[in-house]
XYZ file of C-alpha atoms in Angstrom:
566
model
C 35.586 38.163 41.869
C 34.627 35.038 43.441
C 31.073 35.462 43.196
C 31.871 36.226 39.836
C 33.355 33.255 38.847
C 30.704 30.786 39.935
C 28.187 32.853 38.128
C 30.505 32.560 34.872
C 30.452 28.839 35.542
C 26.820 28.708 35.571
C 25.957 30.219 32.903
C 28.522 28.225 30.602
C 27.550 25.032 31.935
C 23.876 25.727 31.135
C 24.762 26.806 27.645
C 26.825 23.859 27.063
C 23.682 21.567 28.673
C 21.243 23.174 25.502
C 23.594 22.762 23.223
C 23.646 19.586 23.910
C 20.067 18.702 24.954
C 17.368 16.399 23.092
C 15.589 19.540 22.343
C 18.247 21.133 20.779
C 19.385 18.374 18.755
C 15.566 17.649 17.712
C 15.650 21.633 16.251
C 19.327 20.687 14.219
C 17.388 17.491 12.541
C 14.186 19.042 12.210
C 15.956 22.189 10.286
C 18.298 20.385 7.789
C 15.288 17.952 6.724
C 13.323 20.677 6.346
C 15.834 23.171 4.426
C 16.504 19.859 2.154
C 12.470 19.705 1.787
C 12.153 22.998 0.870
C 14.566 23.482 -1.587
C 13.417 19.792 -3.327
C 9.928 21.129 -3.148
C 10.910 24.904 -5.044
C 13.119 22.738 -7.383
C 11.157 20.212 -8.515
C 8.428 22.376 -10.293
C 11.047 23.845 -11.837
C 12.424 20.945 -13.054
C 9.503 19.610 -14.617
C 8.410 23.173 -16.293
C 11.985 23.261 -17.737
C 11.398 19.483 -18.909
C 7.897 19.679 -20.530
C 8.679 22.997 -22.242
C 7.916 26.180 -20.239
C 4.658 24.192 -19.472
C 2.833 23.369 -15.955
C 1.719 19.899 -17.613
C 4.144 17.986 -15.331
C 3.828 20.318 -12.334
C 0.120 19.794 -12.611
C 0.298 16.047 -12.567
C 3.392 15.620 -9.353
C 0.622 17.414 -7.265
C -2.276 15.580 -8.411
C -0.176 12.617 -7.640
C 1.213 13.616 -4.352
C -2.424 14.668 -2.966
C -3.999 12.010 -4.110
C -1.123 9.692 -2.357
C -1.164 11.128 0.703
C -5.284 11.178 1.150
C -4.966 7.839 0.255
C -2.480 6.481 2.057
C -2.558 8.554 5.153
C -4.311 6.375 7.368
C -1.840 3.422 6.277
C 1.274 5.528 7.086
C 0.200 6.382 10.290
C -0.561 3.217 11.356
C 3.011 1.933 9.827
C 4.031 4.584 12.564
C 2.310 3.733 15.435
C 3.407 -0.600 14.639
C 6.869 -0.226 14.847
C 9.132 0.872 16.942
C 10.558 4.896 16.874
C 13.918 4.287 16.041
C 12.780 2.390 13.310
C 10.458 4.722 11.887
C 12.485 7.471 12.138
C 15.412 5.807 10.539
C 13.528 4.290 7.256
C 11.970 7.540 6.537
C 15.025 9.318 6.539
C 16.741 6.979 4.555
C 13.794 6.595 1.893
C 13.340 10.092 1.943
C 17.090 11.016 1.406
C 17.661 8.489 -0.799
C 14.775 9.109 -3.875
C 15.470 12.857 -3.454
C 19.508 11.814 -4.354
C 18.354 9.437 -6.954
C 15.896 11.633 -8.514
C 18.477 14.303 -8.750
C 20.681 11.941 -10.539
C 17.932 11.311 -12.651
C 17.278 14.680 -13.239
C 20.697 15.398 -13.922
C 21.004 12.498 -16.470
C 17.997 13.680 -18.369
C 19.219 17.563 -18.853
C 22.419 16.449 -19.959
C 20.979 13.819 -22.517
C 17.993 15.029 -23.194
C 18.567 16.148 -27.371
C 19.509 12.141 -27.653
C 15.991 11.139 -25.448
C 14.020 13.137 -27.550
C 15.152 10.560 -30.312
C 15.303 7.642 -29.360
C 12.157 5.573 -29.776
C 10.402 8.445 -30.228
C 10.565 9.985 -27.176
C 9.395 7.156 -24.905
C 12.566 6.905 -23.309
C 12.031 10.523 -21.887
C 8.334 10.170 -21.110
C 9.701 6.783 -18.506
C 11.811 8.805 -17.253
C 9.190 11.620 -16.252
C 7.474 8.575 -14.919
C 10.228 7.637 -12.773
C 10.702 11.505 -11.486
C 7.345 11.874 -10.092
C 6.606 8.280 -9.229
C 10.156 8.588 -6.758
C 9.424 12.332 -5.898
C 5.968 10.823 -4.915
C 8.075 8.074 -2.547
C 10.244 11.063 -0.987
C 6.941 12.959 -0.026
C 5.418 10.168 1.491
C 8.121 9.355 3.231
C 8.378 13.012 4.645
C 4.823 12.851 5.329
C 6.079 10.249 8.103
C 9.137 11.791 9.069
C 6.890 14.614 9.981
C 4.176 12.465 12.133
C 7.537 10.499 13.546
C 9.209 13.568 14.908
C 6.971 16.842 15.311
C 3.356 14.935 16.434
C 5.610 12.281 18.385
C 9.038 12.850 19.453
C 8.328 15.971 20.201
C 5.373 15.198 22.446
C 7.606 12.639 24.366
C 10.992 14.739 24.796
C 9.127 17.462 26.220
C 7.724 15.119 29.137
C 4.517 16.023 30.813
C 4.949 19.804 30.655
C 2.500 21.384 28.463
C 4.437 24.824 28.546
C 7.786 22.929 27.344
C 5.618 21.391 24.601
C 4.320 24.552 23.606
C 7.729 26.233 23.515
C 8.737 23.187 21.481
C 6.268 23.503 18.684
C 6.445 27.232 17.957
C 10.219 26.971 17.784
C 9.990 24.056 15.091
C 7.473 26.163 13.383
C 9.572 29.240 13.771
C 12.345 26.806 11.845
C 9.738 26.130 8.965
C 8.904 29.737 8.313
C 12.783 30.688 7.973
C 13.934 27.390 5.641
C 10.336 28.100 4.071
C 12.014 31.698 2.671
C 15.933 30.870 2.721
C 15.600 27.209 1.154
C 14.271 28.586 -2.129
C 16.207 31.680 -2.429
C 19.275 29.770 -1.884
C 18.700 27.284 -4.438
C 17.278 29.919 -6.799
C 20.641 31.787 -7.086
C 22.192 28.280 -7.392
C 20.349 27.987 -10.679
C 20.584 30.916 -11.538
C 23.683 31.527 -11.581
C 24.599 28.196 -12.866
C 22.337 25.735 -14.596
C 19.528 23.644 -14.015
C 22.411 20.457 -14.121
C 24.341 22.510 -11.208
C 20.688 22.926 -8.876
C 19.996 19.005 -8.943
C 23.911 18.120 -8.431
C 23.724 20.210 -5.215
C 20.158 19.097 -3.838
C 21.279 15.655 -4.284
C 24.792 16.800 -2.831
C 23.060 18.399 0.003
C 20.925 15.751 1.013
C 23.571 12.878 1.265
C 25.562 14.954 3.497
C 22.265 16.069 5.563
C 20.942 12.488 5.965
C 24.304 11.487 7.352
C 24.090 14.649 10.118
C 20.371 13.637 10.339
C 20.634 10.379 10.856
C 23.325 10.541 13.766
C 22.028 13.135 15.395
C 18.304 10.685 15.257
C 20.545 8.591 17.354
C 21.637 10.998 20.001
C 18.330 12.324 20.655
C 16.950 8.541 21.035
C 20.065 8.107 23.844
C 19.134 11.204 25.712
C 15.732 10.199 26.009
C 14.751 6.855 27.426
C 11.069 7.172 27.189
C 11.367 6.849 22.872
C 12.151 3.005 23.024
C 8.513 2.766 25.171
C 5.653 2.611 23.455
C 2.481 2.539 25.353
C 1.322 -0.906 24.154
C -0.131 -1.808 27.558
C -2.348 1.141 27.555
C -3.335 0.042 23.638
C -4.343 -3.313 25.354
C -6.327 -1.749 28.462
C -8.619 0.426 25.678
C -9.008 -2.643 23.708
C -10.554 -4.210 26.603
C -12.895 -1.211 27.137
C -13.792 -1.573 23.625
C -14.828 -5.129 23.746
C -17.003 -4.270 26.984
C -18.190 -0.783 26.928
C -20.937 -1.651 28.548
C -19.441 -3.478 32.098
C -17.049 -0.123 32.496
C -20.096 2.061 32.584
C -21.685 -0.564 34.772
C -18.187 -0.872 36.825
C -18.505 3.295 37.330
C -16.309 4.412 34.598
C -16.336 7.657 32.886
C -17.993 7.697 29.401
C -14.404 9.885 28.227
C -12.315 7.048 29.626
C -14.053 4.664 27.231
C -15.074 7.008 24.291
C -11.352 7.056 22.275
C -11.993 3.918 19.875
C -8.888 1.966 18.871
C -7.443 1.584 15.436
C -7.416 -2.113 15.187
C -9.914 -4.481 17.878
C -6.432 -7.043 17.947
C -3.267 -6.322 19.606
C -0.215 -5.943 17.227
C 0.851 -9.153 15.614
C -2.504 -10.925 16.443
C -3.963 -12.561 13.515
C -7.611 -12.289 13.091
C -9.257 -15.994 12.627
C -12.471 -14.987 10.856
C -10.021 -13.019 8.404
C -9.076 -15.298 4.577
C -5.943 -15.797 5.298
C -3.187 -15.500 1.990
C -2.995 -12.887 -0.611
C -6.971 -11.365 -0.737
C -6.264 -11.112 2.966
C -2.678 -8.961 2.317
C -4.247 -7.190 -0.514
C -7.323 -5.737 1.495
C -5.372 -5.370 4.702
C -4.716 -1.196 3.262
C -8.521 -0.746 2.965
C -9.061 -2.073 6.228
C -6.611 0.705 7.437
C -7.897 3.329 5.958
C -11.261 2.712 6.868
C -10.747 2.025 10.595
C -8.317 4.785 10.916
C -10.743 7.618 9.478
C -13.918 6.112 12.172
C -11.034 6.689 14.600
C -10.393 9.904 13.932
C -13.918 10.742 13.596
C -14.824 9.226 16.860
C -12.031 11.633 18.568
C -12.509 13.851 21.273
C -10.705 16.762 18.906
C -12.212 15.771 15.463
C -14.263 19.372 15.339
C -10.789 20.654 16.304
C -9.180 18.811 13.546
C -11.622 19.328 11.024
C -11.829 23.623 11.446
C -7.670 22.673 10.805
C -8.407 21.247 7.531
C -11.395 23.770 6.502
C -8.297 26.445 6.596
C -6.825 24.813 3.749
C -9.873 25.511 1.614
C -8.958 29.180 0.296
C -7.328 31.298 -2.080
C -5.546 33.856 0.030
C -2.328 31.756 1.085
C 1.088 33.277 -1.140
C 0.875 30.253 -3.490
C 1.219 30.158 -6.914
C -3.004 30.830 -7.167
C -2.242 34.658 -5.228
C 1.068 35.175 -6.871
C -0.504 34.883 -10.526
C -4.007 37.187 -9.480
C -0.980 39.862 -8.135
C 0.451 39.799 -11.132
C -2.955 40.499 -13.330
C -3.177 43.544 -10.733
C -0.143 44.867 -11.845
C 2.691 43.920 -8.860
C 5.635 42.998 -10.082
C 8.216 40.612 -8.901
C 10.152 42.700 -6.566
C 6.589 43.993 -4.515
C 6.005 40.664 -4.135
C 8.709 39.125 -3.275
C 8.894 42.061 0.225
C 5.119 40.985 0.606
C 6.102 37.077 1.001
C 8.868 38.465 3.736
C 6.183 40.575 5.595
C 3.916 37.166 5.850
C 6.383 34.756 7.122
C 7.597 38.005 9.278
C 3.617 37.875 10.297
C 3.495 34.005 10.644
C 6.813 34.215 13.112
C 4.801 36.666 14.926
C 1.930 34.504 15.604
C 4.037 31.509 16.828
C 5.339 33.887 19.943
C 1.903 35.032 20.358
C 0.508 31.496 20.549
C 3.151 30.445 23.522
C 2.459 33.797 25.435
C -1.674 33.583 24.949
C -1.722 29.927 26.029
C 0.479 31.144 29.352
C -2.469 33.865 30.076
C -5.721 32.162 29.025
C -5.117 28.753 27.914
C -4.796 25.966 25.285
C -8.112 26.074 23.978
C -8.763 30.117 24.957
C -5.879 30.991 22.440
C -7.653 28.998 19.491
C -10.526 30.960 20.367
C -8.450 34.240 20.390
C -6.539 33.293 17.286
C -9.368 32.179 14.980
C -11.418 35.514 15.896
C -8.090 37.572 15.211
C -7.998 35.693 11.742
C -11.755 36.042 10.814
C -11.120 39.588 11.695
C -8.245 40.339 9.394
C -9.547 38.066 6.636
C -13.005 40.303 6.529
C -10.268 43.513 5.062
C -10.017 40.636 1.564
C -13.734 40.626 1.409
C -13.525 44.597 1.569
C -11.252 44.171 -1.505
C -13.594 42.629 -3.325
C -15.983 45.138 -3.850
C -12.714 48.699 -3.653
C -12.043 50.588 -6.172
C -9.791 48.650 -8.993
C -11.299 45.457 -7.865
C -11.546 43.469 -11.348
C -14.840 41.893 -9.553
C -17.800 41.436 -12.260
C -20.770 38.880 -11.866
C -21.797 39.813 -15.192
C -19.030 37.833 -16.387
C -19.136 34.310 -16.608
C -16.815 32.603 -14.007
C -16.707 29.259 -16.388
C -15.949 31.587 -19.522
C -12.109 30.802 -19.801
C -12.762 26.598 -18.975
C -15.287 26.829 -21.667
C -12.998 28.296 -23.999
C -9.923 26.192 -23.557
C -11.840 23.194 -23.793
C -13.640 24.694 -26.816
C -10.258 25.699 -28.475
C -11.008 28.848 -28.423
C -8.640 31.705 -28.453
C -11.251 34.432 -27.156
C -14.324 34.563 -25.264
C -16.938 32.403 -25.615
C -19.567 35.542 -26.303
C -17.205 37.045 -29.334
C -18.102 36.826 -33.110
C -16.993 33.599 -34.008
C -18.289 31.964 -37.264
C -17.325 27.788 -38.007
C -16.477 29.089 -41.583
C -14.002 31.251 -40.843
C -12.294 28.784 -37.722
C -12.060 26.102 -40.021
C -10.535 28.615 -43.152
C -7.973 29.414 -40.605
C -4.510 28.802 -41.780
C -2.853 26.285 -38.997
C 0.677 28.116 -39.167
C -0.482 31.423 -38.522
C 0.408 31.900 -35.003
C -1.973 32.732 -32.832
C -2.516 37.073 -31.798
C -0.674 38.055 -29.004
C -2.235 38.508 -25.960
C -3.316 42.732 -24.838
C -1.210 43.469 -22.231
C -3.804 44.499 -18.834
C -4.408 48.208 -18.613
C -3.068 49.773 -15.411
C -4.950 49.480 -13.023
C -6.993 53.204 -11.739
C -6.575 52.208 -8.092
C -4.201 49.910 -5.687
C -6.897 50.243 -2.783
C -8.514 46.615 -3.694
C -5.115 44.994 -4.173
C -3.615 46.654 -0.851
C -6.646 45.580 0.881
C -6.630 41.879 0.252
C -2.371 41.357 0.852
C -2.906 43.751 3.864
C -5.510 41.021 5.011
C -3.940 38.013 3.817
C -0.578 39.376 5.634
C -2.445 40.251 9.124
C -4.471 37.097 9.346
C -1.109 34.906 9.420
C -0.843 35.783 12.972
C -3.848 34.249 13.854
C -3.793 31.426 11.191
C -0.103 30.225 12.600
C -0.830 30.121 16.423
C -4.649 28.594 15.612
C -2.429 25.663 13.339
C 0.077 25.644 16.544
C -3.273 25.218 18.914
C -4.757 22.476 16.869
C -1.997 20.839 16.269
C -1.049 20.718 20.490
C -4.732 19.565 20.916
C -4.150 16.439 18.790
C -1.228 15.849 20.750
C -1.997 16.059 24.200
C -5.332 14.207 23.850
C -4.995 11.685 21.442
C -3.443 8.677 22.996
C -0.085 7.114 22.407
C -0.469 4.128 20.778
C -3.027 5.919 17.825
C -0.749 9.488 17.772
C 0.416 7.914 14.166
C -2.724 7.278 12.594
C -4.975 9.989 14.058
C -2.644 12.847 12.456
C -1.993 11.032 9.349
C -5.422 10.949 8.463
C -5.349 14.699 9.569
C -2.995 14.915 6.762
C -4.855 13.567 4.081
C -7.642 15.809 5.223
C -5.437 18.729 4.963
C -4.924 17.207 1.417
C -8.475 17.005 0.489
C -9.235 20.736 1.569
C -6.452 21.847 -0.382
C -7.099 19.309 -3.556
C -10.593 21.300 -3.545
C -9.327 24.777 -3.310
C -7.577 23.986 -6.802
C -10.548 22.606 -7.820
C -12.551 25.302 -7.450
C -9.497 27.471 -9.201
C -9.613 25.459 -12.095
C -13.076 26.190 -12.407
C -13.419 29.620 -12.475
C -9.801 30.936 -13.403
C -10.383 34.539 -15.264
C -9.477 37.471 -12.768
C -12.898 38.784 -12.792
C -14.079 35.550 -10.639
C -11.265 35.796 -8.158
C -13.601 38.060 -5.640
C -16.156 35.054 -5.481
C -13.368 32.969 -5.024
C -12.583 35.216 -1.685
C -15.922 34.894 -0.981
C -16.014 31.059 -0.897
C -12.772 31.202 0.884
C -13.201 33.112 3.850
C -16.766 31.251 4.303
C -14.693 28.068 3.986
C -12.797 29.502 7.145
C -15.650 30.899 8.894
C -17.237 27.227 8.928
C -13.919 25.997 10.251
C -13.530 28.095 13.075
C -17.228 27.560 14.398
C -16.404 24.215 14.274
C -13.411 25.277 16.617
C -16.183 27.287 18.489
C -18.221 24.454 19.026
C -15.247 22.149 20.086
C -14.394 25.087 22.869
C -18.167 25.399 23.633
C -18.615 21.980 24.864
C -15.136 21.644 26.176
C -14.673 24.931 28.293
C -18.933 25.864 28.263
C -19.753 28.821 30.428
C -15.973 29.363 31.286
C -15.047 30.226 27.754
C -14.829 33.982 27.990
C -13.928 34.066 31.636
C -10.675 35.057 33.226
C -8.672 32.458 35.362
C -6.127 32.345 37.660
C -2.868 29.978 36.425
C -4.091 26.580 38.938
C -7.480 26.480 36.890
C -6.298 27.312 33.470
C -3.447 24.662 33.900
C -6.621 22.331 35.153
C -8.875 23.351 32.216
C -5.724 22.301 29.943
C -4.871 19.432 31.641
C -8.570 17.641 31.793
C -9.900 16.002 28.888
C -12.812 17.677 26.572
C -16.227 16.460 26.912
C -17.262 13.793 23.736
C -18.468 15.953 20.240
């Protein structure tokens, strides 16, 4: 018994000391902003559909506008990060993040309730501002979560768990583990919400929801920046030494430096606050002061150490076989119905939580950059069963056809294909109130093996895809340096962007079912050029030692040392 009793003590003292660590309270913040993201994010596009009349008009535009935001102002953000101090950041993007999502739910809420009187009054402009306002503020809430997430999962995180590489590694497949369960819960919950209720009940609760979250949020912001000293220091002296070995490259190699201690370029050549004299000074000065951001902020991320590492990241993004709204509609042509799907998005976040434990316990046996090897080969591996499905039985796969043959024919006007027996005579006859034929119904399908081949790939390759994002993503932030952490992985965002802006691109091209196979094909090349980039990075980083074994001291040494300049 008295052995016992000290044990007991132990044990509840060291629950009570997580409960009430930095790393616990980082995992609270981190999963109320991002169950109030997620639900804003499956709410929203239903919003607008229900708005514009069943139609993805509106949908179509908030991502072209939220894209094209973020790529553009990526660079900017992440520099307003890495200027300012991390309270501060953290604090004004939760508050402008919290506060357009409440006001565009009010908004929102204003709009379904009047909307019969907007529709009349000055003919409908009235309603079309307030679309306006809806995506121009959802656009603000995005881009303020956009550095929310560079404030507290590339940098908070980095900092709170010290100079232990395990501890950071534990730390990011946790938060990850906390976006793949808000990722599935979020929307369901909101779902039944509106469902159940109305469209007027969903946006009363989001906004509802995130007043009371930004209030949780924003204390427990605070608590975490108490328990850890280290947040209110940023490494501004270390900014200052690289600045020096920027503006004399030259006399460090002479002096006997390394070329890696010199190679990492700086975002700005002046210290923060220092005005430049050879610089207009006034408004051209303010005005081009963003395009002077941008630009220096994507040569610094192309002059980094990981930019091969960054860039296979962003190649991922460039594919079709992701459960978006691209694989849910080519599943439904196939003949899957709501409920197969639906167990098929549970087995891939099931798959994606099993990557993030395999990424901790690979980089604990062969290493940081070893496990992006592993994963990406794992993933190229899996993703080779979708090209399989391409050319199964009940694939819907047909070169003959015309890929362009449906973006012809809506920008024709055309009801059919492009290739049917159409005369002008009888298009213009055409009454203009007979409605147009209703569209044949697919036949079922002979065979399942092409569909069951590409989800059974698309499923298995999110175990490599999550701990290769969890690799990259631990690469940019052990070896970027402090005082550019902000801009470096917001201009990894907007490349993320671009990838993904192209992907829909390439949808929009070729959008009939019988061109989705080439679209696999493009996808998984798009991959396969990502991860030899990753191949390369690990090549000239690791060399000869790639595909050997080693013992704990050298892989921790291998991890801890600096790549070689791409």
């Amino acid at each position: 018994m008295e052995t016992t009793a000290p044990k007991k003590a132990t044990c509840t003292e060291s629950i009570r000391h997580f409960f009430t660590s930095a790393k616990f309270l980082i995992y609270m913040g981190h999963a109320l902003s991002t169950w109030g993201d997620r639900m804003w994010n499956f709410a929203v596009a239903v919003f607008l559909v229900e708005l514009y009349g069943n139609s993805l008009l509106l949908t179509a535009v908030y991502g072209l506008v939220v894209a094209g935001s973020v790529l553009l102002l990526g660079a900017n953000i992440g520099n307003w990060v890495d200027r300012n101090p991390r309270l501060k950041v953290a604090q004004t993007s939760l508050l402008v993040q919290n506060s357009c999502v409440i006001t565009c739910g009010v908004l929102l809420m204003l709009v379904f309730h009047f909307k019969a009187q907007l529709v009349e009054l000055y003919n409908g402009w009235i309603l079309t501002v307030c679309y306006i306002l809806v995506i121009s503020i959802a656009n603000v809430a995005n881009l303020a979560s956009t550095a929310t997430s560079i404030t507290i999962q590339r940098d908070w995180v980095v900092v709170v768990a010290g100079q232990d590489s395990s501890s950071l590694a534990d730390m990011n497949a946790t938060v990850r583990i906390i976006d793949q369960l808000t990722n599935i819960l979020a929307p369901m919950l909101v779902g039944q919400i509106m469902a159940f209720g109305s469209h007027f009940v969903g946006c009363g609760f989001i906004s509802g929801w995130n007043l009371a979250s930004m209030c949780v949020e924003y204390g427990l912001l605070w608590k975490v920046y108490q328990k850890t000293p280290a947040l209110a220091l940023k490494a501004v002296h270390k900014e200052q030494q690289h600045e020096l070995k920027q503006l004399s490259p030259q006399k460090d190699c002479e002096n006997g430096q390394s070329p890696e201690e010199s190679s990492q370029p700086l975002m700005d050549a002046s210290p923060p606050g220092a005005a430049d004299p050879g610089k207009a000074a006034g408004c051209c000065g303010a005005a081009s002061q963003p395009l002077r951001t941008f630009r220096a902020g994507w040569v610094a991320y192309y002059k980094q150490d990981i930019f091969l590492a960054g860039m296979s990241l962003a190649f991922l993004y460039m594919t079709v076989l992701g459960f978006d709204c691209i694989t849910t509609g080519f599943a439904y042509t196939q003949g899957l119905n709501g409920s197969i799907l639906s167990l098929l998005m549970g087995a891939s976040a099931i798959s994606g939580i099993c990557g993030t434990v395999a990424f901790t316990w690979i980089r604990r046996k062969c290493g940081l950059i070893r496990t992006g090897f592993i994963s990406g080969t794992a993933q190229l591996c899996c993703l080779l069963l979708c090209v399989f499905s391409v050319f199964a039985p009940g694939s819907p796969f047909d070169l003959s056809v015309s890929p362009f043959q449906d973006l012809y024919a809506h920008l024709m006007g055309q009801q059919s294909l492009p290739e049917a027996e159409h005369s002008l005579g009888a298009a213009f006859s055409t009454n203009a109130t007979t409605p147009p034929p209703l569209a044949q119904e697919p036949p079922p399908l002979q065979s399942y093996m092409s569909v069951s081949l590409l989800f059974a790939g698309v499923i298995a390759a999110r175990v490599g895809l999550w701990s290769f994002d969890l690799t990259v993503t631990q690469l940019i932030q052990e070896n970027v340096i402090e005082s550019e952490r902000g801009v470096i992985n917001g201009v990894q965002n907007s490349m993320n962007y671009l990838l993904d802006l192209l992907h829909f691109i390439m949808v929009i091209l070729a959008p009939n079912p019988e061109a989705f196979g080439l679209l696999v094909i493009i996808s998984v090349s798009f991959v396969a050029m990502g991860h030899a980039m990753y191949f390369r990075f690990a090549f000239k980083s690791l060399g000869s030692r790639l595909f050997l074994c080693c013992s704990p001291e050298q892989k921790a040494e291998t991890d801890a040392s600096p790549p070689t300049t791409v």
